[in-house]
Coordinates of N, CA and C in Angstrom, one line a residue:
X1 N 0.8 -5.3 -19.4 CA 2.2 -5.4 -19.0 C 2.8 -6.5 -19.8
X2 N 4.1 -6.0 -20.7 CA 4.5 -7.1 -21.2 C 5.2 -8.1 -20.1
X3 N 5.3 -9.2 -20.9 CA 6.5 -10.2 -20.2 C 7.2 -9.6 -19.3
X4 N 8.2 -8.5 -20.4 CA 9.4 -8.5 -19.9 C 9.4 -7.8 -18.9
X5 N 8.4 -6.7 -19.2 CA 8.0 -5.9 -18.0 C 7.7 -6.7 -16.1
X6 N 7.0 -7.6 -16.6 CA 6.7 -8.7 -16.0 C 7.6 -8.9 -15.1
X7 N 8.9 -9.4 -15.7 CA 9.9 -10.6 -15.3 C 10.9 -9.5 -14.6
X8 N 11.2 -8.5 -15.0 CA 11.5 -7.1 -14.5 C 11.2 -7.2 -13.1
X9 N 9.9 -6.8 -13.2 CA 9.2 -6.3 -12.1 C 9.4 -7.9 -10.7
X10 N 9.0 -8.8 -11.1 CA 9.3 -10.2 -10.6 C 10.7 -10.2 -9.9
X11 N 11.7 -9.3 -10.4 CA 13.0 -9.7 -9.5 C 13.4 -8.4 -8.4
X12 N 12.3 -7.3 -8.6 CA 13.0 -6.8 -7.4 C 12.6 -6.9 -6.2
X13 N 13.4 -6.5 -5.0 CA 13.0 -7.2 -4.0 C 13.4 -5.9 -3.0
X14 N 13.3 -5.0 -3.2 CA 12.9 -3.5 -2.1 C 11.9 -2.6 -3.5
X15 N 11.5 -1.8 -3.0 CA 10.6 -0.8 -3.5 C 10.9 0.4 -3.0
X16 N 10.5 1.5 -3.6 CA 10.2 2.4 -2.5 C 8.7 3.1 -3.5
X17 N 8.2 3.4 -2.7 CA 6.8 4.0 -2.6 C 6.8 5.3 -2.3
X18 N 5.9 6.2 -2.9 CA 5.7 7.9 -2.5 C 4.8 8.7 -3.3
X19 N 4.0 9.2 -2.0 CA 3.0 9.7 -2.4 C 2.8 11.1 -2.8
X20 N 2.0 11.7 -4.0 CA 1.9 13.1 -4.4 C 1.3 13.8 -3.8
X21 N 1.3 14.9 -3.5 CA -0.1 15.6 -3.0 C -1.2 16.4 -4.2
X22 N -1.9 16.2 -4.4 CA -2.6 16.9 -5.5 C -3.8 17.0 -4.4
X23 N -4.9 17.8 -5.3 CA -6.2 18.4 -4.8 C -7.2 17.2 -5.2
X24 N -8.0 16.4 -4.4 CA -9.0 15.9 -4.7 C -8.7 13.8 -5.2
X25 N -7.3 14.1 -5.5 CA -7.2 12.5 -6.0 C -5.7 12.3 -4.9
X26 N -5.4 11.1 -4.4 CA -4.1 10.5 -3.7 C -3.4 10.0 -5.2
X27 N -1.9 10.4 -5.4 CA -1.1 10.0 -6.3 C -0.1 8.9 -5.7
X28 N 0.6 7.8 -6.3 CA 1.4 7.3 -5.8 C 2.5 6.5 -7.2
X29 N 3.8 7.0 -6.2 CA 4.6 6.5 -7.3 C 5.5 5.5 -7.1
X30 N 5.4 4.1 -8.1 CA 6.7 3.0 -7.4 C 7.6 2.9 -8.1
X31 N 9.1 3.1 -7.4 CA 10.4 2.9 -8.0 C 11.0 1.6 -7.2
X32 N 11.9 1.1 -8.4 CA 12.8 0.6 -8.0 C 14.0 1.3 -6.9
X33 N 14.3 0.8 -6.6 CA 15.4 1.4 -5.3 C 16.8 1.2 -6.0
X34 N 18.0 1.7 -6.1 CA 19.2 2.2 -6.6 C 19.9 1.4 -5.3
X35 N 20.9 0.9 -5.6 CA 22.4 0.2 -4.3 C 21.9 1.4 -3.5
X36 N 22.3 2.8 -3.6 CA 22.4 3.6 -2.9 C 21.2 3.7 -2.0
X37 N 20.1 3.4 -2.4 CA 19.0 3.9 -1.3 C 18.2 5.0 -1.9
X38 N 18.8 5.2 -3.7 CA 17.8 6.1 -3.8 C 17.0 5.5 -5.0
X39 N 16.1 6.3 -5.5 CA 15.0 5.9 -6.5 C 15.4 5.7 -7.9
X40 N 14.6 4.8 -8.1 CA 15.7 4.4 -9.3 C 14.8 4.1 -10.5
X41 N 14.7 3.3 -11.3 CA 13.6 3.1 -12.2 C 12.0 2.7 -12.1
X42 N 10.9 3.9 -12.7 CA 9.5 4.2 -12.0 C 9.2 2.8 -12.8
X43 N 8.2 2.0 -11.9 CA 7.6 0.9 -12.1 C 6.0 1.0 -12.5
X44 N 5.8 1.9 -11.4 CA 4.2 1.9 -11.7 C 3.7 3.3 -11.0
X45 N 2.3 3.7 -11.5 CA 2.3 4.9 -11.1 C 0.4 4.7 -10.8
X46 N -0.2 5.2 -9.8 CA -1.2 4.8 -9.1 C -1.7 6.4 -8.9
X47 N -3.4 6.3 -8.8 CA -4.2 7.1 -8.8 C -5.5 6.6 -8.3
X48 N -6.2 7.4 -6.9 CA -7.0 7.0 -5.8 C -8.0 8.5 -5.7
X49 N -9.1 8.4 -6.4 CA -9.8 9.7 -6.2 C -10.4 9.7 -4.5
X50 N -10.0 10.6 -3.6 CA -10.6 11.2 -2.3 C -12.0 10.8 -2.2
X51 N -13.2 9.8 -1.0 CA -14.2 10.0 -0.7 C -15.0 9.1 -1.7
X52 N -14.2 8.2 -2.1 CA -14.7 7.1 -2.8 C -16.0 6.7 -2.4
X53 N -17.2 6.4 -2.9 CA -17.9 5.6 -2.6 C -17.7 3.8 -2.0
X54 N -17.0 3.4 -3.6 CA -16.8 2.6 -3.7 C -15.2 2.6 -4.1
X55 N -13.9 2.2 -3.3 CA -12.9 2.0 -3.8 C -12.5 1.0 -4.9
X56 N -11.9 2.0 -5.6 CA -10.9 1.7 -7.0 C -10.0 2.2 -7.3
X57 N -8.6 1.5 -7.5 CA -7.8 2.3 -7.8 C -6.8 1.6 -8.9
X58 N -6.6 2.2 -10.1 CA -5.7 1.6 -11.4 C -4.2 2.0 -11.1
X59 N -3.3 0.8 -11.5 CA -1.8 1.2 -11.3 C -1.6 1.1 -13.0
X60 N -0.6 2.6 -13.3 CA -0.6 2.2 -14.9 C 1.1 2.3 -14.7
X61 N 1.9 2.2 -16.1 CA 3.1 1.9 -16.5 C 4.1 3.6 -15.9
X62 N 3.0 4.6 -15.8 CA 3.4 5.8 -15.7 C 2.6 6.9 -15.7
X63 N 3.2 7.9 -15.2 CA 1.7 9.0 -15.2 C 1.1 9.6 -16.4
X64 N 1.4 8.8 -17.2 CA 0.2 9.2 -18.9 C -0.7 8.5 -18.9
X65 N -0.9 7.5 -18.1 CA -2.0 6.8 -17.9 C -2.7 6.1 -19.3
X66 N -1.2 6.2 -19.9 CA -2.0 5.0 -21.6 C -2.0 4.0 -21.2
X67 N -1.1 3.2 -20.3 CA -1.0 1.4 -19.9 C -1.2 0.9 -18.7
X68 N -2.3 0.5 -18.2 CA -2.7 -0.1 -17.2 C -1.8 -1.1 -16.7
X69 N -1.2 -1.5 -15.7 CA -0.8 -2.7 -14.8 C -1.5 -3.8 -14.7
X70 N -3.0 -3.4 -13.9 CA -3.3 -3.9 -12.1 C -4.2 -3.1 -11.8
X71 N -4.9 -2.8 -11.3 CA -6.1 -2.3 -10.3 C -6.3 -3.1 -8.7
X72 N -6.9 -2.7 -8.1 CA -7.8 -3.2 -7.3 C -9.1 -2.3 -6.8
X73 N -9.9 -3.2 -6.5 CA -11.5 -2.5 -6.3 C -12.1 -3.2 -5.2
X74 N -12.8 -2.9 -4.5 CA -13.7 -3.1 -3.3 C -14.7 -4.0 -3.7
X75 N -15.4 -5.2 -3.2 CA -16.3 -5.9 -3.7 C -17.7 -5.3 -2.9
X76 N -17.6 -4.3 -1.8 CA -18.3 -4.4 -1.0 C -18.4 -2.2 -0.9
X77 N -20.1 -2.1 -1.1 CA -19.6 -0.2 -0.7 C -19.7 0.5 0.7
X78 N -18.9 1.0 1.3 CA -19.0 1.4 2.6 C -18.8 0.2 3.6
X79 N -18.0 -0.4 3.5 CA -17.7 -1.8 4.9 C -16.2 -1.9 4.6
X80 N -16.1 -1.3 6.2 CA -14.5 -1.1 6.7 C -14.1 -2.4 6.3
X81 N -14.9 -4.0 6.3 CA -14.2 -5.4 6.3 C -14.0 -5.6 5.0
X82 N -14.6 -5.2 3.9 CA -14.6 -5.5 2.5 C -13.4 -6.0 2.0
X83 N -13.3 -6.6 1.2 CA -12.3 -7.6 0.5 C -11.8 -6.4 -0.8
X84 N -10.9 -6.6 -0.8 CA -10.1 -6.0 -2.4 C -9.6 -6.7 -3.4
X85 N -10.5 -7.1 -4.7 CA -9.8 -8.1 -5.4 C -8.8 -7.2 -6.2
X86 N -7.6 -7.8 -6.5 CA -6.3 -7.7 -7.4 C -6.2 -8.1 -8.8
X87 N -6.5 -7.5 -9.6 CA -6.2 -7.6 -11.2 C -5.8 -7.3 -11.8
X88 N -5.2 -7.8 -13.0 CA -4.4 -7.3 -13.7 C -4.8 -6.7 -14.9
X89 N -4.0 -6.4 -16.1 CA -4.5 -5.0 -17.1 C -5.8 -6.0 -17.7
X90 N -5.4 -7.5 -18.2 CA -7.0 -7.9 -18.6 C -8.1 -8.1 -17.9
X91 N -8.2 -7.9 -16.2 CA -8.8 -8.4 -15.7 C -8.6 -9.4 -15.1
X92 N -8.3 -10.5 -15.2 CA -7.8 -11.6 -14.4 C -7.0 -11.5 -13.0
X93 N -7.8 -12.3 -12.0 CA -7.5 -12.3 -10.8 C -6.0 -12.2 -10.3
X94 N -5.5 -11.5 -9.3 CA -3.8 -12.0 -9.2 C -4.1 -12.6 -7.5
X95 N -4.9 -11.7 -6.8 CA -4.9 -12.1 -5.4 C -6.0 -11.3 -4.6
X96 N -6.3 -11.1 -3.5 CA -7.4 -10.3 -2.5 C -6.7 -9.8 -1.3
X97 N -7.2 -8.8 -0.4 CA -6.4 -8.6 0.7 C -8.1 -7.9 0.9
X98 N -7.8 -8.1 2.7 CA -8.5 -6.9 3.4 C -8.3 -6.9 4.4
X99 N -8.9 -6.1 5.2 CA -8.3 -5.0 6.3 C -9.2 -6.0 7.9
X100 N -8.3 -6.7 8.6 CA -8.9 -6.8 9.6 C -9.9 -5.7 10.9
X101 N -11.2 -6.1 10.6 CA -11.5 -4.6 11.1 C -11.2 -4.7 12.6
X102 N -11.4 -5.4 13.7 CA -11.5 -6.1 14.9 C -10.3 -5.7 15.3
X103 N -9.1 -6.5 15.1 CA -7.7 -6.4 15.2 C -7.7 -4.8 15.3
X104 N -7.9 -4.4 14.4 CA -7.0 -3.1 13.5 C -7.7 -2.2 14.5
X105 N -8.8 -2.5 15.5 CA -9.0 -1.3 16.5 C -7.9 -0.8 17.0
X106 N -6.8 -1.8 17.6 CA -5.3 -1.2 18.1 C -4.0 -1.5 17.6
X107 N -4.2 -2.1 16.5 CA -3.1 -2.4 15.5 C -3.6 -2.6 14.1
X108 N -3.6 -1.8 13.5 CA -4.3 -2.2 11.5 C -3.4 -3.5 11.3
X109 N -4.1 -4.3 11.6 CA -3.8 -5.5 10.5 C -4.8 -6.1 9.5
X110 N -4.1 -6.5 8.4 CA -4.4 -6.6 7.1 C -4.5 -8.2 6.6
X111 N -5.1 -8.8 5.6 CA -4.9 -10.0 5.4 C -4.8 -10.1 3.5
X112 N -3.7 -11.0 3.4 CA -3.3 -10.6 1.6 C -3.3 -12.3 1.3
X113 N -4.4 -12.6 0.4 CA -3.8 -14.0 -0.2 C -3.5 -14.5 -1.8
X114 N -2.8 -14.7 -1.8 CA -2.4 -15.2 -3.3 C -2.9 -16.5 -3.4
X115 N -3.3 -16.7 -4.6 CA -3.0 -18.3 -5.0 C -2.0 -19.4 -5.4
X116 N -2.4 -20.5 -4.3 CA -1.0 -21.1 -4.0 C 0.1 -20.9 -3.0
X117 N -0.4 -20.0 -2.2 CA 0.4 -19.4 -1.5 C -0.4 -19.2 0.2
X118 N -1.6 -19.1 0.0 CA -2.6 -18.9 1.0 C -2.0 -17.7 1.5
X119 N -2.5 -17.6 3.2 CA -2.9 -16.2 3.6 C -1.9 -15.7 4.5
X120 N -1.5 -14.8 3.8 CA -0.5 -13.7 4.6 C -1.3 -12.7 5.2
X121 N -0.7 -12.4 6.5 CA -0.8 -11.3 7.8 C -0.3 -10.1 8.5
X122 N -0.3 -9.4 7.7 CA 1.0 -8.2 8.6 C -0.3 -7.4 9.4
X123 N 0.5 -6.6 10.5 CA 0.3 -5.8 11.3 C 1.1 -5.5 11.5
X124 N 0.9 -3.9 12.6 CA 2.2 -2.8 12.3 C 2.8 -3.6 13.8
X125 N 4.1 -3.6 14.0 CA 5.2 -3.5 14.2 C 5.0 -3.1 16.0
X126 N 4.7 -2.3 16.1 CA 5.2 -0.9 17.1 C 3.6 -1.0 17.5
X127 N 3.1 -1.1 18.5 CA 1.6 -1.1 18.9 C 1.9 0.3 20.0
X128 N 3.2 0.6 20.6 CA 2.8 2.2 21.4 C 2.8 3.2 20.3
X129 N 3.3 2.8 19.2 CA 3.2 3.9 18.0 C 1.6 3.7 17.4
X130 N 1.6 2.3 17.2 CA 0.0 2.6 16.6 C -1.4 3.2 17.4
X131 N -1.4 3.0 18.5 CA -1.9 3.8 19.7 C -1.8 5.1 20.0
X132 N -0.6 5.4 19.6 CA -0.4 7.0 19.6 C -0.7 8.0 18.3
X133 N -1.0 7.0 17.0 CA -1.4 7.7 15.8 C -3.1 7.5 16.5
X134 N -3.5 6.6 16.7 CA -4.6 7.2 16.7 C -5.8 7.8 17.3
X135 N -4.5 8.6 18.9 CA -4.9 9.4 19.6 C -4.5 11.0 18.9
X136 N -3.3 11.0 18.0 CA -3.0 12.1 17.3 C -4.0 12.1 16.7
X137 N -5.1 11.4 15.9 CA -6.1 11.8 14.9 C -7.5 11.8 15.5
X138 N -7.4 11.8 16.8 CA -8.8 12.7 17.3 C -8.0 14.3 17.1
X139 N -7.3 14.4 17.5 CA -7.0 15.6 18.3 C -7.6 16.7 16.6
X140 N -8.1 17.9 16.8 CA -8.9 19.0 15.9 C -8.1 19.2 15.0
X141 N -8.3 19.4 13.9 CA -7.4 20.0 12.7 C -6.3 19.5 12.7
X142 N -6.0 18.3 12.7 CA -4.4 17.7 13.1 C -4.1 17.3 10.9
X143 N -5.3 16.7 10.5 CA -5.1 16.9 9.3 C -4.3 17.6 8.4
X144 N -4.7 19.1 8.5 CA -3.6 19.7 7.8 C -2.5 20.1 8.0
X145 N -2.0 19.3 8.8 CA -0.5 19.4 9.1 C 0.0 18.7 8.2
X146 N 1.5 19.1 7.3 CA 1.9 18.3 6.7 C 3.0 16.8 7.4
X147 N 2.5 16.4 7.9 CA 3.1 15.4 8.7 C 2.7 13.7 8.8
X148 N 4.1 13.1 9.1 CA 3.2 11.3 9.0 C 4.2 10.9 9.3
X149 N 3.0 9.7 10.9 CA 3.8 9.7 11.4 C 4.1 8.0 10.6
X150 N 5.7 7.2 11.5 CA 6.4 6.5 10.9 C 5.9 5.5 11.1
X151 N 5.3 4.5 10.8 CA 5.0 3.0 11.2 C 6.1 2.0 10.2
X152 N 5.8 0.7 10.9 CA 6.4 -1.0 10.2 C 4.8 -1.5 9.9
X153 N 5.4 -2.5 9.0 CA 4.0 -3.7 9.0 C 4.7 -4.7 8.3
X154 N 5.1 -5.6 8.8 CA 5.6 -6.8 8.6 C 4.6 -8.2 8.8
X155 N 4.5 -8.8 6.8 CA 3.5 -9.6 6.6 C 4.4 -11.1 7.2
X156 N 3.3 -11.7 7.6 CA 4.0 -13.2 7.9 C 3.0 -14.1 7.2
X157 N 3.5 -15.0 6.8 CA 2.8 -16.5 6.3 C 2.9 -17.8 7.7
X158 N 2.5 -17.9 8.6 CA 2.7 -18.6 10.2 C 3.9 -17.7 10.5
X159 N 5.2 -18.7 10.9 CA 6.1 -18.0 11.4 C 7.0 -17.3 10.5
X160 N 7.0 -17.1 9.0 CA 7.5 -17.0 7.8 C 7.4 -15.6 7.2
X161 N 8.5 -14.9 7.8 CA 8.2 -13.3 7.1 C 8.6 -13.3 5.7
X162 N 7.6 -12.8 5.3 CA 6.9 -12.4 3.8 C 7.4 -11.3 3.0
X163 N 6.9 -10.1 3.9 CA 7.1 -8.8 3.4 C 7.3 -7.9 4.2
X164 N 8.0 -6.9 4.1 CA 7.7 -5.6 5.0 C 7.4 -4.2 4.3
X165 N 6.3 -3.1 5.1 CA 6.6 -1.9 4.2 C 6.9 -1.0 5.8
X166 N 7.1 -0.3 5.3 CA 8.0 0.6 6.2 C 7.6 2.4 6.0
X167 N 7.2 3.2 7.1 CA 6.7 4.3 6.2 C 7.8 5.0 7.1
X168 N 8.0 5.8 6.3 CA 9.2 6.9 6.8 C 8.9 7.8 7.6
X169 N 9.5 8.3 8.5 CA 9.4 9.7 9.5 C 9.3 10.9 8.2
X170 N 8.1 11.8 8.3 CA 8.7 13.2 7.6 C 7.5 13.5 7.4
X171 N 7.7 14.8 6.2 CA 6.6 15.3 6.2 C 5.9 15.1 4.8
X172 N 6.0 14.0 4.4 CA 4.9 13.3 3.4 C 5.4 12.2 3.5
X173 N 4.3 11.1 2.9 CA 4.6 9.6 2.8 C 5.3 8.9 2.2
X174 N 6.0 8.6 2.9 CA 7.5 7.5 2.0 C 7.4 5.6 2.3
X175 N 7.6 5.5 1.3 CA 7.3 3.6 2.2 C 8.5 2.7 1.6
X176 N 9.3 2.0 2.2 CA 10.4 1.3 1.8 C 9.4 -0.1 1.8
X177 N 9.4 -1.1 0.8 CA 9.0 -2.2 0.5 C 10.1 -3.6 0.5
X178 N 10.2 -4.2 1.3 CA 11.2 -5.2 1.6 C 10.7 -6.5 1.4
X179 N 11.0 -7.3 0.1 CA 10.0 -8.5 -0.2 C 11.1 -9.4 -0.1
X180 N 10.7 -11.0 1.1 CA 11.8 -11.3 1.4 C 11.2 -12.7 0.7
X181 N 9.8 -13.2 0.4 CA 9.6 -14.4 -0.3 C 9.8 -14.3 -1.7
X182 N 10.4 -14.6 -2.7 CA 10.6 -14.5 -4.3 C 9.4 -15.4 -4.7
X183 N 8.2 -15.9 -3.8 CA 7.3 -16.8 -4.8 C 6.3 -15.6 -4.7
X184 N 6.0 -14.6 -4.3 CA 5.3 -13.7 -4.0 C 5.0 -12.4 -5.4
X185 N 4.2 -12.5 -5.6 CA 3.9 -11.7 -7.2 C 3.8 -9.9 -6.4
X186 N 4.5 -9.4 -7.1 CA 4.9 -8.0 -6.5 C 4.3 -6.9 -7.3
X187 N 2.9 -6.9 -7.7 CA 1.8 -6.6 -8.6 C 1.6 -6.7 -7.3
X188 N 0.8 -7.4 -6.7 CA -0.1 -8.0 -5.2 C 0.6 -7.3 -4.1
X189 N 2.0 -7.1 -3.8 CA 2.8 -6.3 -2.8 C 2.2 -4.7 -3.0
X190 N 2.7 -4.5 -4.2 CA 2.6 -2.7 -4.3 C 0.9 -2.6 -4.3
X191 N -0.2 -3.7 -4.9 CA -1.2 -3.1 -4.2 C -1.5 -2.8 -3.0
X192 N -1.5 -3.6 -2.2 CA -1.1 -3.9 -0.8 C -0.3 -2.5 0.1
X193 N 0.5 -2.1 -0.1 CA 1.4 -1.0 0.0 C 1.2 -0.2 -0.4
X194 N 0.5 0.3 -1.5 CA -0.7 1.4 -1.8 C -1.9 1.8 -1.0
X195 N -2.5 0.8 -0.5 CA -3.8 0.3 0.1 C -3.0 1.0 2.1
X196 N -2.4 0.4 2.3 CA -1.6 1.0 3.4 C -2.1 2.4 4.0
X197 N -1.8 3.1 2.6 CA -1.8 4.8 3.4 C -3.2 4.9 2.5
X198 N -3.7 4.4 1.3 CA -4.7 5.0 0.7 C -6.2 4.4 1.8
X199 N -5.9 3.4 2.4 CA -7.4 2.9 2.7 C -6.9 2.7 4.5
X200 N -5.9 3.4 5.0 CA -5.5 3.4 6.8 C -6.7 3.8 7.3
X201 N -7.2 4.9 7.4 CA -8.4 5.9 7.6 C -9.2 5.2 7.8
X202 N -9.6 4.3 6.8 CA -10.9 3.6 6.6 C -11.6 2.4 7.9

């Protein structure tokens, strides 16, 4: 990622996120958001192969997949608690997050830290909603229905909201990204908000 790409990317402060349907891999695309609320210039474009062993997933410049961003990868194979480190196109560390397993029995909450910044905490918002998704996903063949349902997850730093993603009511996945700290590296957000719908399941 160049600089400028960089410094770009550093000043926006909504997202919107959305996911593709293809056969066998999760697609995901991040735009900037337009005054109006609609999508505006693509930032980064993300790719999650189904039934991972071990998760990995590369964010590149676009879906030609010549320029890498960012990745993140699982340090751990098969453990719901595993850590996800955050890197960038050379490698180098940006931050970690992982998925409280305990908590996340009746609310997914997640833990994201940056350096310098220490440790941020979202969990979803709405706990009769998160209770109710995951009585909808016993229920038999509820999978292929094209449907999802809407959740919040709003990160905090103590009493200090951080970030929010937001998934939309409908019938595929939409996530509004609301980043209200500007010291916050938004490489580390969109993995995070990727990770959301690609690793919820898990």
């Amino acid at each position: 990622m160049s600089s400028l790409d960089d410094e770009r990317l550093q000043t926006q402060h909504r997202l919107l996120v959305r996911q593709r349907l293809r056969f066998m891999v999760n697609q995901y695309e991040v735009h900037a958001e337009n005054p109006d609320g609609s999508e505006g210039e693509l930032l980064a474009f993300a790719q999650q192969k189904r039934m991972a062993f071990k998760e990995q997933v590369t964010l590149y410049a676009d879906d030609s997949k010549k320029r890498p961003l960012l990745g993140f990868k699982a340090r751990k194979r098969i453990d719901l608690a595993s850590a996800y480190d955050v890197t960038d196109a050379a490698g180098q560390p940006i931050g970690v997050f992982r998925k409280d397993f305990k908590k996340s029995l009746l609310a997914s909450t997640w833990h994201l830290e940056q350096p310098g910044l220490g440790v941020t905490t979202g969990s979803e918002r709405n706990k009769f909603v998160a209770v109710l998704r995951r009585v909808w996903d016993l229920i038999p063949y509820v999978d292929v229905l094209p449907f999802a349902w809407p959740y919040h997850f709003d990160f905090y730093a103590g009493d200090q909201a951080v970030f929010s993603v937001e998934k939309k009511f409908g019938f595929r996945d939409r996530y509004l990204v609301e980043i209200r700290d500007p010291r916050l590296d938004r490489r580390l957000v969109i993995a995070q908000a990727i990770a959301l719908d690609a690793l919820q399941s898990r």
